[in-house]
Structures are given as C-alpha cells and as structure tokens.
Coordinates of C-alpha atoms and ligand atoms in Angstrom, one line a residue:
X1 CA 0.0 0.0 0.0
X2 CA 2.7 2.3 1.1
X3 CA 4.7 2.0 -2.3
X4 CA 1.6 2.3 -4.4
X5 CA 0.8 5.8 -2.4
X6 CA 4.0 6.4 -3.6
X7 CA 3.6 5.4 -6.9
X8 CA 0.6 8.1 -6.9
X9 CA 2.3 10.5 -5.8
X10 CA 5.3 10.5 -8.3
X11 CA 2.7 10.3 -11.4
X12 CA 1.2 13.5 -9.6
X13 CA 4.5 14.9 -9.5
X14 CA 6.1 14.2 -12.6
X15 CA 2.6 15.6 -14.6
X16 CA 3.4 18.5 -12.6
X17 CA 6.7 19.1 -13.7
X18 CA 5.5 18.5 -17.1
X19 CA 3.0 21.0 -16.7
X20 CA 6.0 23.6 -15.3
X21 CA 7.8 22.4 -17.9
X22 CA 5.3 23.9 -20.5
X23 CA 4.4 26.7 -18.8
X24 CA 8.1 27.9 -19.1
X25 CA 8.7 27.1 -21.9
X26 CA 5.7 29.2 -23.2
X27 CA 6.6 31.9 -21.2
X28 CA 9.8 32.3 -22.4
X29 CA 8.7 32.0 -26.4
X30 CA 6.6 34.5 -25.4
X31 CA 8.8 36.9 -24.3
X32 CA 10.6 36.6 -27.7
X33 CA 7.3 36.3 -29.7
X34 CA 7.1 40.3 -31.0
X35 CA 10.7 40.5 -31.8
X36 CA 10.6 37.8 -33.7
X37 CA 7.8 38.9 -35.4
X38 CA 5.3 36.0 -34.1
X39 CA 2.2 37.9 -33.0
X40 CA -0.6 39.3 -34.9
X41 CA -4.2 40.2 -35.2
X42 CA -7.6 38.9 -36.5
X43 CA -10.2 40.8 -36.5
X44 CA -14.2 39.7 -36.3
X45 CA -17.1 41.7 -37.3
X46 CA -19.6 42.8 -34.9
X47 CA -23.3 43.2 -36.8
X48 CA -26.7 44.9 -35.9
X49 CA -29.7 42.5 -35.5
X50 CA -31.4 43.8 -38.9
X51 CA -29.6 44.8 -41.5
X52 CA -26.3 43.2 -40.3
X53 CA -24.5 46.7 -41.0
X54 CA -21.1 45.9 -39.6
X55 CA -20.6 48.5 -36.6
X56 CA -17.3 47.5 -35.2
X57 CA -14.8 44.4 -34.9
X58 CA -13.2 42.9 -32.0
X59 CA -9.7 42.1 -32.5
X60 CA -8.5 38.7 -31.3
X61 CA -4.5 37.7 -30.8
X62 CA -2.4 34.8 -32.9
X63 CA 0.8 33.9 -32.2
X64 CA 2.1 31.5 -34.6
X65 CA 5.0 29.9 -33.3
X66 CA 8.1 29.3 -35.7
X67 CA 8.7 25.8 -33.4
X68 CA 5.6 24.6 -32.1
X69 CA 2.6 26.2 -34.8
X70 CA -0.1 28.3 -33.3
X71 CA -0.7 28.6 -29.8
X72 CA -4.0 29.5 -28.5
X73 CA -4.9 32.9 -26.9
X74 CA -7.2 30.6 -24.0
X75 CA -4.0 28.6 -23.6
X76 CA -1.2 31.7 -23.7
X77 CA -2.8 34.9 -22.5
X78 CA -3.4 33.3 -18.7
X79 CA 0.0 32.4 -18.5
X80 CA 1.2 36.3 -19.6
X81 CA -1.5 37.1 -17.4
X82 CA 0.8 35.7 -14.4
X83 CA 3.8 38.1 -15.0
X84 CA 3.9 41.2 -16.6
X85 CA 4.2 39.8 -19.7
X86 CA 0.8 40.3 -20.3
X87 CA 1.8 44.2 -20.2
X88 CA 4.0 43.6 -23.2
X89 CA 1.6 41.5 -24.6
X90 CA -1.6 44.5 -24.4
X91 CA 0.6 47.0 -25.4
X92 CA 1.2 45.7 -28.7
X93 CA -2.3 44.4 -29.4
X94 CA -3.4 47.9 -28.8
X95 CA -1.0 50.1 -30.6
X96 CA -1.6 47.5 -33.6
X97 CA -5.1 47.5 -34.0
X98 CA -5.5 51.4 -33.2
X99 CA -3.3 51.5 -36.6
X100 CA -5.9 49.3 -38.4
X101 CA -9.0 51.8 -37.6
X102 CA -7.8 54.3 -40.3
X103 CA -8.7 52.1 -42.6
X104 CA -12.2 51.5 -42.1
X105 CA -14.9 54.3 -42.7
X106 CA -16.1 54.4 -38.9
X107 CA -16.6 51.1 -37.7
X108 CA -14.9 50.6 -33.8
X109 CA -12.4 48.6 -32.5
X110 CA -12.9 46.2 -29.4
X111 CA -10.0 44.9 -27.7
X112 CA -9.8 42.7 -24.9
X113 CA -8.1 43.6 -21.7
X114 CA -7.4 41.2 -19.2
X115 CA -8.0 41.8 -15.4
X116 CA -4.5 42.5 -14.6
X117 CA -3.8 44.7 -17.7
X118 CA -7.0 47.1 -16.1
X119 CA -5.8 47.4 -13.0
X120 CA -2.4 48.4 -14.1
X121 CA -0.9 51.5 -12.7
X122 CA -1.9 54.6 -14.9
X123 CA -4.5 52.4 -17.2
X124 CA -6.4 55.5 -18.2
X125 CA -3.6 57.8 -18.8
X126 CA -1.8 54.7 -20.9
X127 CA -4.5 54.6 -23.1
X128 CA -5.3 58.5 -23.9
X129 CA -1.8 58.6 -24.4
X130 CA -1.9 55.3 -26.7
X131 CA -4.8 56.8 -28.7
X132 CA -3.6 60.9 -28.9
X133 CA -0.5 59.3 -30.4
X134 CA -2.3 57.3 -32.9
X135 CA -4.0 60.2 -33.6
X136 CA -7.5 58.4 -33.0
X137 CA -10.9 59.2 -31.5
X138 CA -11.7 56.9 -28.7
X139 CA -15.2 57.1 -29.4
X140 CA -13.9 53.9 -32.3
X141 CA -12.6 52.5 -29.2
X142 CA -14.0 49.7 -27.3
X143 CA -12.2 48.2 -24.5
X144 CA -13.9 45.0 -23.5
X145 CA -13.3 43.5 -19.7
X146 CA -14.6 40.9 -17.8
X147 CA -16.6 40.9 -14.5
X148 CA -14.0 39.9 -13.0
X149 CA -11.6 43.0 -13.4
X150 CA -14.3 45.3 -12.0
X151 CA -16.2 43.2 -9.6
X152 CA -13.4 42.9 -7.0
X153 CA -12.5 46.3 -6.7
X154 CA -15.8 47.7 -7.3
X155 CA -15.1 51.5 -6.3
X156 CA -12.2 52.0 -7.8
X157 CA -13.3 50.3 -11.0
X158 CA -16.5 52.3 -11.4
X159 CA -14.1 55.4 -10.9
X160 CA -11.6 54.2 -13.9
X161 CA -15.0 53.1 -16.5
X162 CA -16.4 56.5 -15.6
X163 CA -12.8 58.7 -16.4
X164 CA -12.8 56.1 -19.9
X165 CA -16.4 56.8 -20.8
X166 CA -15.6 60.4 -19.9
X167 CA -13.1 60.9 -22.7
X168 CA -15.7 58.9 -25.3
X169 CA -14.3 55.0 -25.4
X170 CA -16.6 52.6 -25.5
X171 CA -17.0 50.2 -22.8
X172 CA -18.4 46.5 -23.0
X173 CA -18.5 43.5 -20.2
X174 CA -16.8 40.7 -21.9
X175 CA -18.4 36.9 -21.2
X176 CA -21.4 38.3 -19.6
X177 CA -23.2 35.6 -17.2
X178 CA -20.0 33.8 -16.6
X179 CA -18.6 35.6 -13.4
X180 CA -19.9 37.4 -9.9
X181 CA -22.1 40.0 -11.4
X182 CA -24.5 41.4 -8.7
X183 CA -27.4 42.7 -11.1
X184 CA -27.4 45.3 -8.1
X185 CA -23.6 46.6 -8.7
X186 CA -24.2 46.4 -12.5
X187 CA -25.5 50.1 -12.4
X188 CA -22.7 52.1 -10.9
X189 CA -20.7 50.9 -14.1
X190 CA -20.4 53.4 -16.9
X191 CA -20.7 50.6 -19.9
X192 CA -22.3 50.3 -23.6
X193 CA -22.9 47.3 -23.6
X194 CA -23.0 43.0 -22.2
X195 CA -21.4 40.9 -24.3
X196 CA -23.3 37.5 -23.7
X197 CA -21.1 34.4 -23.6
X198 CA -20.3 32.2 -26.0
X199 CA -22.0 28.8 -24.1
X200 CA -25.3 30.5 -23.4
X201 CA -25.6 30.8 -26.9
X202 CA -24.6 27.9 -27.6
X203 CA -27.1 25.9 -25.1
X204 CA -29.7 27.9 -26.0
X205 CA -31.1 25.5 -27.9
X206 CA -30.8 22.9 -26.1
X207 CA -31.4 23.8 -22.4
X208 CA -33.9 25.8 -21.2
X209 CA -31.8 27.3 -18.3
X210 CA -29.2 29.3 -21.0
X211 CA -32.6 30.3 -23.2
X212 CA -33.9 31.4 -19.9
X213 CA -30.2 33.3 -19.1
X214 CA -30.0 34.6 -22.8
X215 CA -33.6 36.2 -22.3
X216 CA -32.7 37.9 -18.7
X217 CA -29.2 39.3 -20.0
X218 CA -31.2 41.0 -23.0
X219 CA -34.0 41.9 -20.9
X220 CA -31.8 43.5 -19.0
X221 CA -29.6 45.1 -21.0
X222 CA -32.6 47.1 -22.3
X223 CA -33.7 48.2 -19.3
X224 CA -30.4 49.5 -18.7
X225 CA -30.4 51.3 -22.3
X226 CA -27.4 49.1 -22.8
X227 CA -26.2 47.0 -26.3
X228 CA -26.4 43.6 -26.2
X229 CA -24.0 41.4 -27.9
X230 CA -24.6 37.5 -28.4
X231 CA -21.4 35.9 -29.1
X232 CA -20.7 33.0 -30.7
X233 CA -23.5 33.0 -33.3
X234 CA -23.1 30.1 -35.4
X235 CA -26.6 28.7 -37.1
X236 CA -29.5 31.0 -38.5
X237 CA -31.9 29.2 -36.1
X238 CA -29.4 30.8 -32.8
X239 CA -29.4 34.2 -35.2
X240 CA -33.6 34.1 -35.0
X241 CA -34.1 33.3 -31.7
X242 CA -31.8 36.2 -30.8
X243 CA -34.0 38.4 -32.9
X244 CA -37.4 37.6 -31.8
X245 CA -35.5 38.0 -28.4
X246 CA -34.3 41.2 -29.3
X247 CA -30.5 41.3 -28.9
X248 CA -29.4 44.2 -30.3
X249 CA -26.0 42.7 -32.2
X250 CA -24.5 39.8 -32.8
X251 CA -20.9 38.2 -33.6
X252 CA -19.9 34.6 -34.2
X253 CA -19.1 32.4 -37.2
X254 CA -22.9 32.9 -39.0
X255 CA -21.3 36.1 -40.0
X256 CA -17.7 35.4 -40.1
X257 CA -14.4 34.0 -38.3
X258 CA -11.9 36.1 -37.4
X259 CA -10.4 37.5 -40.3
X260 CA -6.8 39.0 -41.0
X261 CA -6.2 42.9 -41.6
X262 CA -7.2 42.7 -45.6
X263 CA -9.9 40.6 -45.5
X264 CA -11.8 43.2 -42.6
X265 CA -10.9 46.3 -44.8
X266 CA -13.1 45.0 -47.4
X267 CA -15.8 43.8 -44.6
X268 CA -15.5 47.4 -43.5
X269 CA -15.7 48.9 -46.8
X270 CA -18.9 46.6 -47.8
X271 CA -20.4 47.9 -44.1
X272 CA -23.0 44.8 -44.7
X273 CA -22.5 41.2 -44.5
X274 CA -24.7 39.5 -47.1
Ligands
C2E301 P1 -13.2 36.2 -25.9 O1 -12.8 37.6 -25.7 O2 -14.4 35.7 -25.3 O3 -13.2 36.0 -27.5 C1 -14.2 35.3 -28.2 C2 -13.6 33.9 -28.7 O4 -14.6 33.2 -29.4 C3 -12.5 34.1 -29.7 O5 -11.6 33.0 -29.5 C4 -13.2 33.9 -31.0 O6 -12.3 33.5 -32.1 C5 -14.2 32.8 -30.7 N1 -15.4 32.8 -31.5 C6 -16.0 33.9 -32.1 N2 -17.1 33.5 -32.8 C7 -17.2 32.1 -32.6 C8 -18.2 31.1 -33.0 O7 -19.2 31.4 -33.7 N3 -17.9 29.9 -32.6 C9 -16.9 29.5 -31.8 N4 -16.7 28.2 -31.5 N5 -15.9 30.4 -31.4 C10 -16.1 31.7 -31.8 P2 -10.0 33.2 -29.5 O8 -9.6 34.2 -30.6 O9 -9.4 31.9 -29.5 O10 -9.7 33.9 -28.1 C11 -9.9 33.3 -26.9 C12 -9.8 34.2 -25.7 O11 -8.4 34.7 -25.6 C13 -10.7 35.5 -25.8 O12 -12.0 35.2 -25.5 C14 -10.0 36.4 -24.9 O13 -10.4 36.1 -23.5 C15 -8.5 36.0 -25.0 N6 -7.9 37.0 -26.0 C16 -7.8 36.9 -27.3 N7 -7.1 38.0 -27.8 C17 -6.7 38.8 -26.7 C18 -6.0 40.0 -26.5 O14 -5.6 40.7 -27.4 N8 -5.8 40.4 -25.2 C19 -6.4 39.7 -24.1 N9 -6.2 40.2 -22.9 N10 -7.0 38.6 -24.3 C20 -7.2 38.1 -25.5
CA302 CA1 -13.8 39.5 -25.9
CA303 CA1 -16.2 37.0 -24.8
CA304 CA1 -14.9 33.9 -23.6

C-alpha cells in the first residue's frame, strides 16, 4: 500500500513538472514572440440585428510559433496574465489594432483587456496617451473586460470606466453571465454594452436554463439602455431566436471568423454582410 501511495504521488509529481515544464517554456517563447515577429491580429465583425450593418470588430490575438505552430490565446494569454508579460503582450495588441482603424470608414475597435492589464498603474492615462499618439478618437474605441476585473474592486473600477467613458471610449462586459455580477452593482458601471457568452448561446437551444439566461441578460440590458451582444453566433436558427429576443447585435461564425487585416478592410468597406 505504502509504495503504491508512492507510486501516486510520483505520477502527480512528474505531470506536474510536465505542466512547469510547459508553462516555461511558453513563457519564455513569449517573451521573444514580437521581436521575432510572431504575434498578430484577427479581427471579427460585430453586426446589428437587422440589416447586419457591420458597426465595429473585435480584435482577437495569434501567435504563430516558428517551433511549435499556433498557440492559442485561451491557452497563452493566462500564462502572460501571471507576469507582466501580459503588459507587453496589451501594449502591442493595442498600438496595432488602433493602426488598423484608419482604414475602415467608422466602424470601432474592441480589444480585450485582461484583469491585470485594467488594473495596471496609470490604465487610463496609458491609453489616452496610446490613442492621442495614434492620432484616433476613442469614441472607435471599445475596450472589453470581464466581470471579474471590476467586480473585486468595485469603487475604484467604477471610478476608472467613468474617467474612460468620460473621454468617449466605449466600454463593453466581456463573457457576460459567466462571473460574480450582482445585477445590483451592475448600475454604478459606466458601460455600452454586455457581451453574452459564447456557451449560453450555444445551449440555447438545447437547455432551457441558457434560453432562460440569454432572455434575462437581453431583458436587462434594455432596461439598462445598454447594447447587447450575443457571441458565438453560429446557425440561422441561434441568429432568429436572438432576434425575436431582441438582442441588439451579434458576432460569431454565422457572420464570419476572425479575419486577417485585408480581408476586414473589405468587410468594413462593404459595411453589410450579405
Ligand atoms: P473572448 O474575448 O471571449 O473572444 C471570443 C472567442 O470566441 C475568440 O476565441 C473567437 O475566435 C471565438 N469565436 C467567435 N465566434 C465564434 C463562434 O461562432 N464559434 C466559436 N466556437 N468560437 C467563436 P480566441 O480568438 O481563441 O480567443 C480566446 C480568448 O483569448 C478570448 O476570449 C480572450 O479572452 C482572449 N484573448 C484573445 N485576444 C486577446 C487579446 O488581445 N488580449 C487579451 N487580454 N485577451 C485576448
Ligand atoms: Ca472578448
Ligand atoms: Ca467573450
Ligand atoms: Ca470567452
């Protein structure tokens, strides 16, 4: 008994170092990744519910890997989010896609920041500096958090969306439904708009509890006199139900995939998808 405990326990440990191993190892082709030219952007429309005018797209980040292929943001970005990497990281994907913005005709561009990347020191005064430079209006910018970024601070992260919304960016709650929202706390936020996750949509039609999710998050939204966007849109019959629900826009594979800096200018330039 004794040496099969032990037995256990090296497994455990050896799957561990394996795991350190990884993590490492991604950290540190990370903190080569921009130099060497590894990083870029896709970009995916976001639509309105009727005419699927395209009113803005949310850029998303790659990093294909000269040793290993492409590495994916759910798998990479958690692991910058443990250092200050993920500084390094958010600095690029912003000064990047602010540079893609002149050339669409007025469509925004959302860009995710992680928890740690919001609380940063200086956050706002980054970013109007980030935007001045570029010589862009932040009213075609949306910066896109989760609940969990504002939900722990609460005070000081009503404080920071306020100063933002002040100076005209756009603000939107990433994976809405996923975290510790208090509907209560939800109204000293300064937003635009919920963003309502991916696996609500895709239950929808399947379980009545993320129908029954779908509908609150819309229902409130509008009370709020918020946007609400359904991500992860993939089949006409998710795209109608959303309608008759009235969701306001909508983003997800229906419409397109991500798409690299050419292929958006001529999304943007069309301003509907067919
Ligand atoms: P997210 O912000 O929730 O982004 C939406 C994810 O859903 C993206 O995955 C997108 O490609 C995917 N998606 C969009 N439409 C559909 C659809 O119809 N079906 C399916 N199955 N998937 C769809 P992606 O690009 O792999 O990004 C994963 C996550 O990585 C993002 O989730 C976000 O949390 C993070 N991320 C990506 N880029 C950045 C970035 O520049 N900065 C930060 N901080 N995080 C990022
Ligand atoms: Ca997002
Ligand atoms: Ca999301
Ligand atoms: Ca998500």
């Amino acid at each position: 008994a004794k040496r099969d405990g032990r037995g256990v326990v090296r497994v455990f440990d050896e799957s561990m170092d394996e795991n350190i191993r990884l993590r490492r190892a991604i950290e540190g082709g990370l903190s080569q990744a921009i130099a060497k030219g590894e990083l870029s952007l896709v970009y995916q429309p976001i639509v309105g519910r009727e005419a699927f005018e395209v009113v803005g797209f949310e850029a998303l980040l790659r990093w294909n890997t000269e040793d290993h292929g492409p590495i994916s943001p759910a798998v990479f970005i958690p692991i910058a989010e443990e250092s200050n990497l993920i500084h390094e990281l958010g600095d690029w994907v912003l000064a990047e896609s602010l540079k893609v913005l002149a050339e669409w005709p007025g469509q925004y561009v959302s860009v995710n920041f992680s928890p740690r990347q919001f609380r940063r020191h200086n956050f706002v005064g980054r970013l109007v500096e980030s935007v001045q430079h570029a010589g862009i209006d932040p009213r075609r910018v949306q910066i896109e958090i989760t609940e969990t970024a504002i939900f722990d601070d609460a005070d000081r992260a009503a404080d920071t969306l306020y100063k933002l919304r002040q100076m005209g960016f756009r603000i939107a709650l990433d994976d809405f439904g996923t975290g510790y929202s208090s509907l209560y706390n939800i109204r000293k936020f300064a937003l635009d708009c919920l963003k309502i996750d991916r696996s609500f949509i895709d239950g929808m039609g399947r379980e009545r509890e993320s129908a029954a999710i779908v509908h609150s998050i819309i229902h409130l939204g509008r009370a709020l006199g918020l946007g609400v966007v359904a991500e992860g849109v993939e089949t006409e019959t998710q795209l109608q139900a959303l309608r008759v629900a009235g969701c306001s826009h909508m983003q997800g594979y229906f419409f397109s995939r991500p798409v690299a800096q050419e292929r958006a200018k001529e999304i943007a330039e069309a301003r509907f998808i067919a």
